[in-house]
Coordinates of C-alpha atoms in Angstrom, one line a residue:
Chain A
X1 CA -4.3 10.6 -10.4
X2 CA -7.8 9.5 -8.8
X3 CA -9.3 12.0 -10.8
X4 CA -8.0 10.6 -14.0
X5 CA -10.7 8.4 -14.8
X6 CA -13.3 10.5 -13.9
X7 CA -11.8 12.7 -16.1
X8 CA -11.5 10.6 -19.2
X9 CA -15.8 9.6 -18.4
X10 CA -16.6 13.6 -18.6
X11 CA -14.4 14.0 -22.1
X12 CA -16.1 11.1 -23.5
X13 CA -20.1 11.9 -22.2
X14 CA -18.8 15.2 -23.5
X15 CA -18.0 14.3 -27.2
X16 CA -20.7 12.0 -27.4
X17 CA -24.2 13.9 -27.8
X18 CA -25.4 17.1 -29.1
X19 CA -27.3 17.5 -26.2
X20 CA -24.8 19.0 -24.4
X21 CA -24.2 23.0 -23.9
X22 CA -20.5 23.8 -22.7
X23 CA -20.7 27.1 -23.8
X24 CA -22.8 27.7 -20.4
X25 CA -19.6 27.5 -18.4
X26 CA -17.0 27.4 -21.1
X27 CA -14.3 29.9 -19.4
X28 CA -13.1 30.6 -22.9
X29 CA -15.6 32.7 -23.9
X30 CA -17.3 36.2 -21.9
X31 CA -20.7 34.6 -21.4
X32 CA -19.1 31.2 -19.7
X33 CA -16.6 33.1 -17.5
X34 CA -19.2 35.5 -16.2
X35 CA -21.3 32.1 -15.4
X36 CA -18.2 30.4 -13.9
X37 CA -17.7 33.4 -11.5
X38 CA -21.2 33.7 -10.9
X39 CA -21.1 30.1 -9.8
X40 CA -17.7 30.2 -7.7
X41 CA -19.1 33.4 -5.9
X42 CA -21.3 31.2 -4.1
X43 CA -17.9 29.4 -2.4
X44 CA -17.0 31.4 0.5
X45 CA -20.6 31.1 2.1
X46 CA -20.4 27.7 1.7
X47 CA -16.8 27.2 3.2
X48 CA -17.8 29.9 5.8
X49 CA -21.0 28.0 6.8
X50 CA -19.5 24.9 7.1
X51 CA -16.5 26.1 9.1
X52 CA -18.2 27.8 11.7
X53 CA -20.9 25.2 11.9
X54 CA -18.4 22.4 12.3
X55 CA -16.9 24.2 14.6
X56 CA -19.5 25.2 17.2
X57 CA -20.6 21.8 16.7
X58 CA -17.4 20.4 18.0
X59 CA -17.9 22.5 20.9
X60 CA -21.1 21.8 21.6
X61 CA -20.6 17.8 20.9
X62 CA -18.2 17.6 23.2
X63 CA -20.3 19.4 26.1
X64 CA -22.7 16.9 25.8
X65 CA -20.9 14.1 25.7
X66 CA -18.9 14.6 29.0
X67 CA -22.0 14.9 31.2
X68 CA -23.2 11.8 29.0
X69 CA -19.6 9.7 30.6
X70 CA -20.6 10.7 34.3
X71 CA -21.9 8.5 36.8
X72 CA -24.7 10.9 37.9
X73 CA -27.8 8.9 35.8
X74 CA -29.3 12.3 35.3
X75 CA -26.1 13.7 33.6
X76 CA -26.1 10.8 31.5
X77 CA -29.6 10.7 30.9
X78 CA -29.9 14.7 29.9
X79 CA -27.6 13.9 27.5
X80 CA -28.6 11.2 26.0
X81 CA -32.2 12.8 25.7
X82 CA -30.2 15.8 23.9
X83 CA -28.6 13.2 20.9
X84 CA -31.7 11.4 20.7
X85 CA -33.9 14.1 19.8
X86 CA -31.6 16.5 18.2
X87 CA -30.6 13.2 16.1
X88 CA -34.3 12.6 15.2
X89 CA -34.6 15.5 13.4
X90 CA -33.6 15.9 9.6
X91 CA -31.8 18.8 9.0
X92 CA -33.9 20.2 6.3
X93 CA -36.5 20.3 8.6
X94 CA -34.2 21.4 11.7
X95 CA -33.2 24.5 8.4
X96 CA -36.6 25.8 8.0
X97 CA -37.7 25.2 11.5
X98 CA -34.6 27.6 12.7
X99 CA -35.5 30.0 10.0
X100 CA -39.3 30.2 10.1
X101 CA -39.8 28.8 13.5
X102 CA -37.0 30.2 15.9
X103 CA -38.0 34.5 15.1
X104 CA -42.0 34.1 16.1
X105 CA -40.8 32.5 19.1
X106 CA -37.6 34.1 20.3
X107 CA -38.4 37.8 18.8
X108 CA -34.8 37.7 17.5
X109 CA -34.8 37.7 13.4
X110 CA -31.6 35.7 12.6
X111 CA -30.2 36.2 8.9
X112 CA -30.1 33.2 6.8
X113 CA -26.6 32.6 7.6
X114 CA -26.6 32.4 11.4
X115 CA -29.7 30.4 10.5
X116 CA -28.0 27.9 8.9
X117 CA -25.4 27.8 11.0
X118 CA -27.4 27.1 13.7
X119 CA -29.1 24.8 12.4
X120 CA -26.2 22.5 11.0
X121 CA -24.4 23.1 14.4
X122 CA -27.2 21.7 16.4
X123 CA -27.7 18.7 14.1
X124 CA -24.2 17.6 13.6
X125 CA -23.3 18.2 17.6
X126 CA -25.3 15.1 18.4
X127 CA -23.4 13.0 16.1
X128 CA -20.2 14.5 17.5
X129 CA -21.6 13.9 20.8
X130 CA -21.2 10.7 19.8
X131 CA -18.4 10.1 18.5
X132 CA -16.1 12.1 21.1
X133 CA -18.5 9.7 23.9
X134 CA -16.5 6.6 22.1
X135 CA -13.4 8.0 21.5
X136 CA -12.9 9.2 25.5
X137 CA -14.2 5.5 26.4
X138 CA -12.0 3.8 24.3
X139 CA -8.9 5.5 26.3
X140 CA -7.8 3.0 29.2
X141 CA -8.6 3.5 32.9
X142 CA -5.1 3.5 34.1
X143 CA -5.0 6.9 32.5
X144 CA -7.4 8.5 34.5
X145 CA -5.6 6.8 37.4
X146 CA -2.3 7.8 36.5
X147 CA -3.3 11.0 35.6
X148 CA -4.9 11.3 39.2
X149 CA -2.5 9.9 41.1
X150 CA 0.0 12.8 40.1
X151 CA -2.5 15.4 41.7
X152 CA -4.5 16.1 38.4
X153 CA -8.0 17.3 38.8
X154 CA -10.7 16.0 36.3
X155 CA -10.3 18.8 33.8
X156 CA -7.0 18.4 33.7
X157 CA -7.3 14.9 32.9
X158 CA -9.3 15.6 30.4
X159 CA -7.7 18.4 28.8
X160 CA -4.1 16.8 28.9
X161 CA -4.0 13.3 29.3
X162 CA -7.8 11.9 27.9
X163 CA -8.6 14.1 25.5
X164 CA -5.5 14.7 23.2
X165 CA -5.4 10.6 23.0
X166 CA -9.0 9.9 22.3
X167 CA -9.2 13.2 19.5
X168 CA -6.3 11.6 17.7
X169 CA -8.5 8.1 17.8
X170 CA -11.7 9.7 16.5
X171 CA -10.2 12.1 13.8
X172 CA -10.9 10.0 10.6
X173 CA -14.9 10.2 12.1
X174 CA -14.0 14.2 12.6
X175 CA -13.2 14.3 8.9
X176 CA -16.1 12.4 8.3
X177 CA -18.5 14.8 9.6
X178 CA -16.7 17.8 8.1
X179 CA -17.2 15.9 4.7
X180 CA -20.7 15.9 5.9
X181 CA -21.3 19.3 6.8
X182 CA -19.5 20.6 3.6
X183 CA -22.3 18.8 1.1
X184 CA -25.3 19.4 4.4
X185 CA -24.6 23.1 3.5
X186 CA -26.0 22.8 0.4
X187 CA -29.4 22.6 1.9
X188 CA -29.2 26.1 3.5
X189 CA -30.1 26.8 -0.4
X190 CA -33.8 26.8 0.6
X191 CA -33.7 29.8 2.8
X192 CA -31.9 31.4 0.5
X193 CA -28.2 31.5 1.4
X194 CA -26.1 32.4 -1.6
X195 CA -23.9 29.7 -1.8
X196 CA -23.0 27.2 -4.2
X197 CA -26.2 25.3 -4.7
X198 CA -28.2 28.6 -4.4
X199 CA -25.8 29.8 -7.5
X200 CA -26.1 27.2 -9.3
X201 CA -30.5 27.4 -8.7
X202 CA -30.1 30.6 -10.0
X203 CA -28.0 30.1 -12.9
X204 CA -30.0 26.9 -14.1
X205 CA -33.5 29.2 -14.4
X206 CA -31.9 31.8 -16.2
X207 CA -29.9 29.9 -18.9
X208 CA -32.0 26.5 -18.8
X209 CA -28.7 24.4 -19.1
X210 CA -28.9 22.8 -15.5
X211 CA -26.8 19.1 -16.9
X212 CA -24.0 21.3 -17.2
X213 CA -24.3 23.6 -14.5
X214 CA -25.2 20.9 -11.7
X215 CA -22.3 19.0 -13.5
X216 CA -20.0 21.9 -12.2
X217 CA -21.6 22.2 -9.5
X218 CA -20.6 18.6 -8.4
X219 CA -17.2 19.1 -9.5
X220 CA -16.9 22.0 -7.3
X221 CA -18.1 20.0 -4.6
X222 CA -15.8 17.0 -5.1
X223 CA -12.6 19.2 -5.8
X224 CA -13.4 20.8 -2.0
X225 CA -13.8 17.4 -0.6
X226 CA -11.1 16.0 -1.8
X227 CA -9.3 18.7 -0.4
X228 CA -10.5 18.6 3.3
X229 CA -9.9 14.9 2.9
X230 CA -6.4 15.5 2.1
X231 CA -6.1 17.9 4.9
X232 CA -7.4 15.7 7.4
X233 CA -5.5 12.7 6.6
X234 CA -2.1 14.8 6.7
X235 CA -3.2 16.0 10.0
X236 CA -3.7 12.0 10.6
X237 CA -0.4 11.2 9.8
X238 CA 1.3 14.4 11.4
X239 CA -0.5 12.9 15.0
X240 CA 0.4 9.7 14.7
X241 CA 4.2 10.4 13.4
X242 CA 4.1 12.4 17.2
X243 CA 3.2 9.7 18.9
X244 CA 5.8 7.3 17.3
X245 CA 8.7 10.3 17.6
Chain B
X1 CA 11.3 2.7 64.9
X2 CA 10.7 5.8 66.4
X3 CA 6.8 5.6 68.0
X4 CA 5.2 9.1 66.1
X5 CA 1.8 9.4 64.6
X6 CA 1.1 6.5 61.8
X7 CA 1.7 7.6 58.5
X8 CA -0.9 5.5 57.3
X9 CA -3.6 4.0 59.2
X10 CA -6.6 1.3 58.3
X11 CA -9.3 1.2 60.9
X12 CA -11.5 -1.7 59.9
X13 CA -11.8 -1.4 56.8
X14 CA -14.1 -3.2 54.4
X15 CA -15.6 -3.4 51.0
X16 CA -17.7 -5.4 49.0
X17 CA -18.7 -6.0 45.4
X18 CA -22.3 -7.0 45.6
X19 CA -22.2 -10.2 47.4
X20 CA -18.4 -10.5 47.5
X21 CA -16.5 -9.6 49.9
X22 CA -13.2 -7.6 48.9
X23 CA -11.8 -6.3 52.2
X24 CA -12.5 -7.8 55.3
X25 CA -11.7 -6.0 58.7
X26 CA -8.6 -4.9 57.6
X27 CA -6.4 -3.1 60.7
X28 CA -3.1 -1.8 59.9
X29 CA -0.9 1.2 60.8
X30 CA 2.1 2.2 58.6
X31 CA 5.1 4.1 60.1
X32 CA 7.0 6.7 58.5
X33 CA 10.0 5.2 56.5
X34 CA 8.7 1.8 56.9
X35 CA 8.5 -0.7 53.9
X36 CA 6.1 -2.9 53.6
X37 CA 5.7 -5.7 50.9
X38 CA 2.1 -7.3 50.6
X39 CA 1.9 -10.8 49.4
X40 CA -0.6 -13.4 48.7
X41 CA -2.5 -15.1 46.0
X42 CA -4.2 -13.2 43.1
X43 CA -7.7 -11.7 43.9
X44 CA -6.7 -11.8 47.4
X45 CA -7.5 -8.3 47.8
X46 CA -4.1 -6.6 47.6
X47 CA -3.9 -4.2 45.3
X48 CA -7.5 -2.9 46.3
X49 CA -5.6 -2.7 49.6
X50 CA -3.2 -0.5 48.2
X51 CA -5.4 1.5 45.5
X52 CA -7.6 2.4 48.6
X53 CA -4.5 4.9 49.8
X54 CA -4.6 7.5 47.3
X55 CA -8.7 6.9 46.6
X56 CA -8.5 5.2 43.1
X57 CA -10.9 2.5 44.9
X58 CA -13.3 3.6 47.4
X59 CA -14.3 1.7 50.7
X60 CA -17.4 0.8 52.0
X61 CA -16.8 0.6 56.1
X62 CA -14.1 2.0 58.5
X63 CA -11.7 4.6 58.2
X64 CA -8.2 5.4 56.3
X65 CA -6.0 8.3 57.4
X66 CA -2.9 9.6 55.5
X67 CA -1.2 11.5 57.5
X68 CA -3.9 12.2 59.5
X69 CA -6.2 13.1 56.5
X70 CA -9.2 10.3 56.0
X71 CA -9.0 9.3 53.0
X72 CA -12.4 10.4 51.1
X73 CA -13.8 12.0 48.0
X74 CA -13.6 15.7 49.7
X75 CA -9.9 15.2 50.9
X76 CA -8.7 13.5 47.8
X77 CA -6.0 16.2 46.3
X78 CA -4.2 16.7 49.5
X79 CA -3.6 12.7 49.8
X80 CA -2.6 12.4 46.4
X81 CA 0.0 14.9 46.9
X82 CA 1.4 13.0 49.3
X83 CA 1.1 9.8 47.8
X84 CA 2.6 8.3 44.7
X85 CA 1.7 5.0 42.5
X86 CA 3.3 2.9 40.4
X87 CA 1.3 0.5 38.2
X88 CA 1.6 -3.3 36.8
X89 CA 1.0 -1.7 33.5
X90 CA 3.1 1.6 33.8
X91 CA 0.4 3.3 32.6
X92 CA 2.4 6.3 30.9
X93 CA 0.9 9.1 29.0
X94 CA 1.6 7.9 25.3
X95 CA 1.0 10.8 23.3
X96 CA 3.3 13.0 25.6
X97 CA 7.4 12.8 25.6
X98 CA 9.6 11.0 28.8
X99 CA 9.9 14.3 30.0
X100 CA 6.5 15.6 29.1
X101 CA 5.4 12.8 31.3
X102 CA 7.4 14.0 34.2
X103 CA 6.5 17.7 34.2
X104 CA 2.4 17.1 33.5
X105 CA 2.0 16.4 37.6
X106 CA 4.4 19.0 38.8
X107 CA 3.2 21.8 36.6
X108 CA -1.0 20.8 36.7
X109 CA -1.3 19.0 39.5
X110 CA 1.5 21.8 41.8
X111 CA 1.4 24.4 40.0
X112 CA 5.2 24.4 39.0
X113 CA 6.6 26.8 36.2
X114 CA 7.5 25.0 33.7
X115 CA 11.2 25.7 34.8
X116 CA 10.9 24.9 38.1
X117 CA 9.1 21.3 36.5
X118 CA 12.2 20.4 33.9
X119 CA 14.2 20.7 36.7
X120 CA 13.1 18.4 38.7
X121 CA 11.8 16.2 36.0
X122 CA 15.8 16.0 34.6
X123 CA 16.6 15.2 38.3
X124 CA 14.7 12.2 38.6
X125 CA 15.0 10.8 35.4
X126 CA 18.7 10.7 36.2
X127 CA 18.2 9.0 39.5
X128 CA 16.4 5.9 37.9
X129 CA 19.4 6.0 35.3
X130 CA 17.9 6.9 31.7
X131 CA 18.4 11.0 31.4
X132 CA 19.1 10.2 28.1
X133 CA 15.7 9.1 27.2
X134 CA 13.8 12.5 28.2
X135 CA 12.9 13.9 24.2
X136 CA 11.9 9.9 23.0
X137 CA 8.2 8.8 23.9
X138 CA 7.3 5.8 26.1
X139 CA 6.8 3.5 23.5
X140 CA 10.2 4.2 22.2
X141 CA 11.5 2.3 25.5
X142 CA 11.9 -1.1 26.5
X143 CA 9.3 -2.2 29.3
X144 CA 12.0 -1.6 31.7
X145 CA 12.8 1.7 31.2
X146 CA 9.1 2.7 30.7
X147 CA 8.5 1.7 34.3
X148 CA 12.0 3.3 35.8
X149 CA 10.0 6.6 34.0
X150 CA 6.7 5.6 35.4
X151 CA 8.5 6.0 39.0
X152 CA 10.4 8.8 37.9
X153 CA 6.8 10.1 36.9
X154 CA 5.8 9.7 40.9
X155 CA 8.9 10.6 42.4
X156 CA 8.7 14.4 40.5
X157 CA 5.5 14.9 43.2
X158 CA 7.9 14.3 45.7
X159 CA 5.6 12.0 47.6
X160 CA 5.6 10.8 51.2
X161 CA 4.7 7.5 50.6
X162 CA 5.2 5.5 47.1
X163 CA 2.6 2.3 46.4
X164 CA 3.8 -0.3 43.9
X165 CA 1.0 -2.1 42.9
X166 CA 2.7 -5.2 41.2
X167 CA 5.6 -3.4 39.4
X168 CA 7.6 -6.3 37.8
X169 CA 4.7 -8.2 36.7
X170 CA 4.5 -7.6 33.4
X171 CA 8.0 -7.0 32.6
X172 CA 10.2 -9.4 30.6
X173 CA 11.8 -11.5 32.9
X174 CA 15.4 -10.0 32.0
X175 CA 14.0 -6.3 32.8
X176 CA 12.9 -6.7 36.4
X177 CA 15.9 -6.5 38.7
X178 CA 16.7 -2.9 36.5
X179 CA 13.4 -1.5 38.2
X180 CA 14.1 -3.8 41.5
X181 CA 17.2 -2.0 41.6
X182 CA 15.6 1.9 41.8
X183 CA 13.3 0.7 43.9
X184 CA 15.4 -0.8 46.8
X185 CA 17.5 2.4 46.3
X186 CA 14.5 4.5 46.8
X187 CA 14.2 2.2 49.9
X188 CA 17.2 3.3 51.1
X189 CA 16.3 7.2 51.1
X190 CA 13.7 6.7 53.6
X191 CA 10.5 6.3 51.4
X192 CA 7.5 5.1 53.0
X193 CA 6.6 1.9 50.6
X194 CA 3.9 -0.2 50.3
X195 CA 4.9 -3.0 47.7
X196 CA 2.3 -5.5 46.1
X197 CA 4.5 -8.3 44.3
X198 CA 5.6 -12.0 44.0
X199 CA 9.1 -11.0 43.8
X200 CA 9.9 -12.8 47.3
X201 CA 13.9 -11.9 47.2
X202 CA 13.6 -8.2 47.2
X203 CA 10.7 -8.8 49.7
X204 CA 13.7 -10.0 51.7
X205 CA 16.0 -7.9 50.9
X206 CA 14.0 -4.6 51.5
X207 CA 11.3 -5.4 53.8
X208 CA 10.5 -4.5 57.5
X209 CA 7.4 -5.9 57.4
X210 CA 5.1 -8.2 55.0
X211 CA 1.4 -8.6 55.1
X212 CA 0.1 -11.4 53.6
X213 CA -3.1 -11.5 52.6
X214 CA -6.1 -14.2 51.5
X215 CA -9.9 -13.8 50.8
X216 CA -9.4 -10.1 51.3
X217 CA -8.1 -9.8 55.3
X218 CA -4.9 -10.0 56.4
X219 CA -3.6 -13.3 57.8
X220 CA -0.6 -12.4 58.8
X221 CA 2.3 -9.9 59.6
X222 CA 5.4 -10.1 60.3
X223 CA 9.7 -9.4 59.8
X224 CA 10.8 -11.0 56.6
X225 CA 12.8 -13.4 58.2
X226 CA 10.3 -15.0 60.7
X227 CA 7.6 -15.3 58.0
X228 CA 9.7 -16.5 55.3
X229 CA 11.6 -19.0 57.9
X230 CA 8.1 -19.7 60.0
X231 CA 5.5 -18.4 58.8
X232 CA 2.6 -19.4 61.5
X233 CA -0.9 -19.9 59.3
X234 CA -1.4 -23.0 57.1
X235 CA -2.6 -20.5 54.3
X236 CA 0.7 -18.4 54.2
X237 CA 3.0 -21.6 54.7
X238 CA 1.2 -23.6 51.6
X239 CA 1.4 -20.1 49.5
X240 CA 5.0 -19.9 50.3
X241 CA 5.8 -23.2 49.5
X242 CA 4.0 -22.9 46.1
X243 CA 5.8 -19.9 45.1
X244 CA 9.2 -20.3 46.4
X245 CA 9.5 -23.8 44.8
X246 CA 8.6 -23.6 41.2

């Protein structure tokens, strides 16, 4: 239903001017449905990318922002040092700095996936850093307190008692950065990852038709979102309907 | 009272918060079995008092032994084995069920199977009176019930000693003699209790001993009946008359 208007804009920016070219990615016909797939074959990568960056980022967010809760200033301060700079830097850069950079220096050659992922990982941890440091501070102290006075050590209190309240807190940020990462991908493109804005690159220089190809190319982009963001409020609502019994 | 080694044991103990002063010079040696109800007025120092047993405050000066063990960062499991809390706010675990809440200590904290855990989790919630309750989570419960579980909670670690740090204080007024009620019974087993609270007829009722506390030493101790009949400082004779006749 929220797609319905959107919809009804495309029809009518369709009908209205000759300047339009359908027949690009017009599924009906053999040269459209060869584009189409062409296009779509760019999707996995991207979901791929995203997943495993997200992931490792999660990780890694969270690593930094425990030390960044301790008492010990230099804890605190390595990791604040850590968001600060890592946040500094725009990913595009952070992209072609992992690619170009990362093999002179290290010896290690890195493919232009795990270049990406690394890349998007590293950038998105701060922010995750981040948000995990204000989700565990917003959980009260009598927790911690409880949780120690039955004998638990502090990863225990973490991993049962601190951390399953404060994840359910910050999950609408969570789906936030996932949103993120999913359109972020797009800028692996430039190193030459085949996913869906690569595809679409390639498609738009060899049939000159790039309104209607970046026009799918948003679509598939919005219908992928939407998705997630469906998935992530359901997992919202499954949480929370836990918590109430 | 049989004369064995203190169960607990302050040895001039003191703390401070920058300039203030928290803890003065407090002295005071717990027996096994004996249950003691600390009084006074608020910011008086008493549940620092008490929250210095199991570590969840530290001290700056003197000594605290549990059983022989001084209380201090490296020793800190072994006392909190032995020594329970319950809190003014219950402080449950939200996102886990009743039961959940029981069985977190003995299985993480002990190293229970998760058998061994339900077991003794189902036991205690029985003995504060709500077995029924064990699938629903705290919020679920009435403020009441919520802290008969939070005791339940302590009582699965089988402690030595259980510290109340004003239980009934922010209960509905309807709802406090329910948790009263476990707690004098647990008094009756033989539990070691240290009890902050303005609830002056269970003091009386349950007590061997109350402290009573101002500015953060202890002015007084003494049997229920002589310090609610005479009490002998000016400070704990105009705090009982303010309390006892509002």
């Amino acid at each position: 239903m929220r797609l319905l208007p959107l919809f009804s804009a495309f029809l009518l920016l369709s009908g209205c001017s000759a300047n339009w070219g359908w027949y690009v990615v017009n599924p009906a016909t053999p040269q459209g449905y060869n584009n189409l797939k062409f296009m779509l074959s760019g999707l996995a990568y991207t979901v791929q990318l995203s997943a495993t960056a997200i992931a490792i980022s999660i990780v890694v967010g969270l690593l930094v922002a425990l030390p960044g809760l301790s008492p010990n200033k230099w804890l605190r301060g390595m990791s604040r040092a850590y968001v600060e700079v890592v946040r500094a830097v725009p990913i595009l850069v952070l992209i072609l700095w992992v690619y170009y950079g990362l093999p002179p220096v290290t010896g290690i050659t890195i493919g232009v996936f795990w270049a990406g992922v690394i890349a998007l990982a590293l950038s998105d941890s701060a922010f995750q850093a981040e948000i995990f440091r204000a989700g565990i501070q917003s959980i009260a102290r009598g927790q911690y307190e409880a949780a120690y006075s039955v004998s638990l050590g502090y990863v225990d209190t973490m991993r049962y008692v601190i951390l399953p309240q404060a994840i359910r807190r910050i999950l609408p940020a969570l789906g936030n950065q996932l949103v993120y990462m999913l359109k972020m991908s797009s800028l692996v493109s430039v190193i030459g990852m085949q996913e869906l804005t690569r595809k679409a690159n390639e498609l738009v220089v060899s049939e000159y038709r790039p309104l209607e190809i970046y026009t799918v190319l948003v679509l598939e982009y919005l219908v992928l979102i939407l998705i997630v963001s469906a998935g992530v409020r359901w997992l919202e609502r499954r949480l929370q309907a836990d918590e109430r019994g | 009272m049989t004369e064995t080694a203190p169960i607990i044991q302050f040895q001039q103990v003191s703390k401070h918060f920058d300039a203030f002063q928290v803890l003065k010079d407090i002295n005071l040696t717990v027996q096994k079995g004996e249950r003691i109800v600390i009084c006074g007025p608020s910011g008086s120092g008493k549940s620092t008092l008490i929250r210095c047993i199991n570590g969840l405050e530290t001290y700056g000066s003197g000594d605290i032994f549990v059983k022989g063990t001084r209380v201090e960062p490296a020793g800190l499991t072994q006392v909190r084995g032995r020594v329970g809390m319950v809190f003014q706010q219950f402080n449950l675990f939200p996102h886990l069920t009743v039961i959940e809440n029981l069985m977190l200590g003995p299985m993480r904290g002990k190293g229970m199977s998760q058998a061994e855990a339900r077991q003794i989790a189902e036991a205690y919630l029985a003995r504060v009176r709500i077995p029924e309750q064990a699938a629903k989570y705290p919020r679920q419960l009435s403020g009441g019930q919520q802290q008969r579980v939070a005791i339940a909670r302590s009582l699965c670690m089988e402690p030595e000693i259980m510290l109340f740090d004003e239980p009934t204080s922010a209960l509905d007024p309807e709802m406090i003699s329910e948790v009263l009620d476990v707690m004098a019974e647990l008094a009756e087993t033989g539990m070691t209790m240290l009890v902050v609270t303005h609830e002056m007829g269970f003091a009386r009722r349950v007590a061997d001993r109350m402290v009573f506390m101002d500015f953060g030493e202890i002015v007084e101790v003494a049997p229920p009946q002589t310090f609610f009949t005479a009490p002998e400082s000016p400070r704990a004779q105009d705090f009982l008359q303010k309390i006892l006749n509002h």
